[in-house]
XYZ file of C-alpha atoms in Angstrom:
308
model
C -6.807 9.858 -18.382
C -8.221 9.475 -21.881
C -8.204 13.251 -22.344
C -4.884 14.672 -23.590
C -6.198 18.118 -24.556
C -9.119 20.407 -23.831
C -11.227 22.738 -25.973
C -11.773 26.229 -24.509
C -15.160 27.582 -25.601
C -14.064 31.137 -24.759
C -16.194 34.189 -24.073
C -18.271 33.967 -27.243
C -18.876 31.756 -30.297
C -19.881 34.727 -32.482
C -17.177 35.340 -35.149
C -17.770 39.098 -35.488
C -17.846 39.556 -31.733
C -14.620 37.572 -31.384
C -12.798 39.930 -33.781
C -14.004 42.932 -31.796
C -12.939 41.218 -28.566
C -9.491 40.547 -30.060
C -8.865 44.280 -30.571
C -10.420 45.245 -27.233
C -8.586 42.697 -25.077
C -5.286 43.245 -26.901
C -5.605 46.926 -25.928
C -6.496 45.915 -22.355
C -3.498 43.587 -22.074
C -1.011 46.129 -23.466
C -2.417 48.688 -21.011
C -1.943 46.214 -18.132
C 1.681 45.453 -19.020
C 2.750 49.040 -19.833
C 0.812 50.675 -16.963
C 2.022 48.303 -14.254
C 5.563 48.237 -15.666
C 5.591 52.053 -15.498
C 4.641 51.918 -11.804
C 7.393 49.365 -11.050
C 10.040 51.426 -12.911
C 8.864 54.667 -11.279
C 9.054 53.247 -7.748
C 12.396 51.489 -8.307
C 14.030 54.587 -9.861
C 12.636 57.206 -7.447
C 14.444 57.647 -4.083
C 11.411 59.515 -2.688
C 9.111 56.513 -3.145
C 10.934 54.342 -0.607
C 8.174 53.891 1.987
C 6.621 50.455 2.654
C 3.416 51.524 0.876
C 5.269 51.954 -2.428
C 7.403 48.864 -1.803
C 4.198 46.791 -1.642
C 2.665 48.678 -4.583
C 5.633 47.764 -6.826
C 5.119 44.066 -6.012
C 1.362 44.370 -6.561
C 2.012 45.814 -10.031
C 4.515 43.041 -10.821
C 2.006 40.370 -9.712
C -0.701 42.037 -11.847
C 1.504 41.689 -14.954
C 2.183 38.008 -14.184
C -1.423 37.267 -13.255
C -2.974 38.669 -16.432
C -0.188 37.109 -18.557
C -1.309 33.621 -17.485
C -4.726 33.976 -19.170
C -4.852 37.045 -21.461
C -2.370 36.066 -24.254
C -4.062 32.678 -24.748
C -7.522 34.266 -24.712
C -6.465 36.948 -27.243
C -4.959 34.443 -29.703
C -8.009 32.177 -29.319
C -10.269 34.981 -30.578
C -8.670 34.447 -34.019
C -8.480 30.641 -33.831
C -11.087 28.203 -35.068
C -10.012 25.483 -32.652
C -9.249 26.805 -29.191
C -7.173 23.857 -27.962
C -4.989 23.566 -24.884
C -2.993 20.482 -23.868
C -3.682 18.723 -20.572
C -0.280 19.797 -19.219
C -0.823 23.363 -20.486
C -4.233 23.435 -18.834
C -2.846 22.330 -15.460
C 0.024 24.853 -15.777
C -2.510 27.620 -16.444
C -4.592 26.497 -13.458
C -1.489 26.628 -11.241
C -0.499 30.096 -12.527
C -3.970 31.603 -12.059
C -4.202 30.469 -8.446
C -0.550 31.177 -7.616
C -0.556 34.802 -8.759
C -4.202 35.378 -7.789
C -3.706 34.205 -4.195
C -0.398 36.096 -3.940
C -2.255 39.262 -4.957
C -4.882 38.646 -2.265
C -2.179 38.367 0.395
C -0.298 41.456 -0.862
C -3.526 43.507 -0.774
C -4.071 42.301 2.807
C -0.499 43.259 3.746
C -1.044 46.713 2.208
C -4.124 47.175 4.398
C -2.075 46.234 7.483
C 0.542 48.809 6.435
C -2.154 51.536 6.248
C -3.565 50.434 9.622
C -0.158 50.797 11.335
C 0.561 54.109 9.565
C -2.744 55.699 10.619
C -3.549 54.036 13.968
C -0.002 53.645 15.348
C 2.042 56.392 13.635
C 4.646 56.661 16.427
C 5.523 52.959 16.105
C 5.310 52.818 12.290
C 9.050 52.970 11.519
C 9.916 50.379 14.178
C 7.179 47.934 13.076
C 7.292 48.331 9.277
C 11.032 47.894 8.813
C 12.533 46.940 5.456
C 13.137 43.434 6.786
C 9.528 43.073 7.980
C 8.198 44.292 4.608
C 10.422 41.802 2.793
C 9.235 38.957 5.034
C 5.604 39.910 4.391
C 6.120 39.830 0.615
C 7.927 36.463 0.816
C 5.097 35.102 2.995
C 2.580 36.289 0.357
C 4.455 34.414 -2.401
C 4.794 31.270 -0.258
C 1.095 31.416 0.696
C 0.127 31.734 -2.963
C 2.359 28.791 -3.882
C 0.951 26.496 -1.168
C -2.634 27.402 -2.081
C -1.981 26.801 -5.781
C -0.247 23.468 -5.160
C -3.286 22.225 -3.215
C -5.664 23.250 -6.038
C -3.422 21.730 -8.712
C -2.809 18.419 -6.916
C -6.524 17.998 -6.181
C -7.345 18.519 -9.864
C -4.612 16.270 -11.301
C -5.800 13.350 -9.138
C -9.186 13.354 -10.918
C -9.839 11.099 -13.954
C -10.820 12.812 -17.224
C -12.304 10.485 -19.832
C -14.439 12.912 -21.889
C -16.059 15.213 -22.844
C -13.203 17.716 -23.082
C -14.967 21.066 -23.711
C -14.321 23.714 -21.031
C -16.997 26.408 -20.954
C -14.511 29.142 -20.073
C -11.627 31.120 -21.584
C -9.014 29.610 -19.253
C -8.527 26.452 -17.187
C -9.932 26.824 -13.686
C -10.932 24.388 -10.972
C -14.738 24.661 -11.235
C -14.973 24.049 -15.028
C -12.543 21.105 -14.730
C -14.489 19.531 -11.848
C -17.538 19.385 -14.135
C -15.559 17.356 -16.710
C -14.145 14.793 -14.275
C -15.636 11.297 -14.540
C -15.768 10.764 -10.799
C -17.676 12.056 -7.792
C -16.195 15.500 -7.100
C -18.328 16.459 -4.077
C -15.514 16.160 -1.518
C -12.972 17.812 -3.839
C -15.474 20.628 -4.464
C -15.827 21.238 -0.716
C -12.033 21.347 -0.283
C -11.750 23.769 -3.236
C -14.347 26.083 -1.660
C -12.558 25.857 1.689
C -9.167 26.529 0.074
C -10.138 29.309 -2.360
C -13.353 30.800 -1.049
C -12.356 31.012 2.594
C -9.006 32.635 1.744
C -10.770 35.306 -0.332
C -13.571 35.821 2.200
C -11.260 35.671 5.237
C -8.830 38.245 3.823
C -11.741 40.435 2.702
C -13.233 40.421 6.219
C -9.797 41.292 7.668
C -9.590 44.225 5.253
C -13.090 45.427 6.190
C -12.291 45.232 9.924
C -8.993 47.086 9.456
C -10.702 49.930 7.582
C -13.490 50.161 10.160
C -10.792 50.567 12.852
C -9.032 53.183 10.682
C -12.265 55.160 10.170
C -13.014 55.088 13.910
C -9.495 56.293 14.745
C -9.813 59.202 12.256
C -12.570 60.832 14.313
C -9.963 62.472 16.552
C -7.843 63.777 13.661
C -7.918 67.212 12.077
C -9.823 67.643 8.833
C -6.520 67.857 6.906
C -5.259 64.678 8.585
C -8.508 62.889 7.755
C -8.329 64.018 4.143
C -4.756 62.725 3.667
C -5.503 59.408 5.367
C -8.697 58.833 3.381
C -6.924 59.755 0.149
C -4.264 57.059 0.591
C -6.831 54.491 1.778
C -9.415 55.319 -0.913
C -7.295 53.899 -3.741
C -6.695 50.683 -1.845
C -10.385 50.262 -0.970
C -11.346 50.684 -4.662
C -8.884 47.966 -5.742
C -9.999 45.640 -2.941
C -13.673 45.933 -3.954
C -12.888 45.390 -7.660
C -10.741 42.325 -6.972
C -12.292 40.654 -3.934
C -15.927 41.084 -5.018
C -15.708 38.935 -8.189
C -13.221 36.484 -6.579
C -15.480 35.829 -3.600
C -18.528 35.435 -5.888
C -16.706 32.786 -7.946
C -14.950 30.732 -5.275
C -17.122 30.904 -2.145
C -19.770 28.638 -3.645
C -19.585 25.029 -4.906
C -19.018 24.244 -8.587
C -21.913 25.391 -10.756
C -22.656 26.170 -14.388
C -23.490 29.853 -14.037
C -22.939 31.575 -17.389
C -21.975 34.762 -15.498
C -18.775 33.124 -14.198
C -16.838 33.903 -17.376
C -17.748 37.599 -17.321
C -17.058 37.811 -13.587
C -13.622 36.238 -14.203
C -12.821 39.015 -16.716
C -13.054 41.483 -13.828
C -10.367 39.904 -11.648
C -8.080 38.635 -14.438
C -8.175 41.658 -16.797
C -10.159 44.703 -15.623
C -8.699 45.051 -12.101
C -5.027 44.636 -13.200
C -5.691 47.244 -15.913
C -7.328 49.750 -13.530
C -4.807 49.379 -10.683
C -2.198 51.770 -12.198
C -4.898 54.388 -12.896
C -6.423 54.098 -9.419
C -3.071 54.381 -7.635
C -1.630 57.194 -9.763
C -4.616 59.495 -10.366
C -5.079 60.070 -6.611
C -1.393 60.150 -5.702
C 0.632 63.304 -6.321
C 3.920 61.681 -5.221
C 3.643 58.940 -7.856
C 2.594 61.430 -10.578
C 5.514 63.699 -9.703
C 7.971 60.768 -9.785
C 6.583 59.695 -13.185
C 7.085 63.213 -14.575
C 10.701 63.206 -13.331
C 11.291 59.771 -14.867
C 9.903 61.026 -18.183
C 11.986 64.242 -18.092
C 15.134 62.202 -17.389
C 14.335 59.980 -20.379
C 13.763 63.008 -22.641
C 17.026 64.600 -21.443
C 19.044 61.413 -21.982
C 17.514 60.951 -25.453
C 18.426 64.555 -26.314
C 22.008 64.053 -25.191
C 22.388 60.792 -27.124
C 21.124 62.498 -30.308
C 23.420 65.476 -29.726
């Protein structure tokens, strides 16, 4: 490889717009970290939130923090930089991180849908199926699946020769922008990338759709109160799934292209969805809100005692 570093063109070349974006995305990133960290701390510290649903939610929030931290800090600092450089090794590391945490999130969302399916369609068998050990195995499988997927993407990319140009029309290193810079025929690699990324996103999304169709059909025989509770817990998950899977599928189900919309679409699944997840899961959930209030009251009480 002749290329030892890449230039990230970012979201915009406009100086004034970049300064506005710096403030906006710094706020977004702080909201992501603090909001998701609050959910993790609330679930870990509350004995009442010990069901599999909250166990998976705590891992989803942790993955959201990691996922956005791979791209957001670099993007935010680049808004104030004249030269938005990233080393070849740094670029490949970012590529690995994006796909590792992104794919892990896809699998965790799928596992959460399976949890809701068992809870609503097979309530009598729920405690015997969704044991603590089974939940732990599902989370481990999600991490392993994300790692394997990311290794495939990374190894495919590092095998390509890069001899110039070195400008990436994006705000982070991803497979499609890098394929366009490779000085070799990338048709076969592009097909494998679509099969690896796009089919995972689309396959999991179709599984989620089927599971919720089955859930909706099974709710016909429930009481109106039972339907309301079931739809309330599922509604939050459906909103997150649409926000995350929609943009992901749009980006990775098709071969490499130079659509200018790709950067804005990527903002949705790398920044907007991780930021909205805490709001979506807490605003509709009285148990989580109650646990957060107790956590806050304990903090206020302990602070009062330490001052006294």
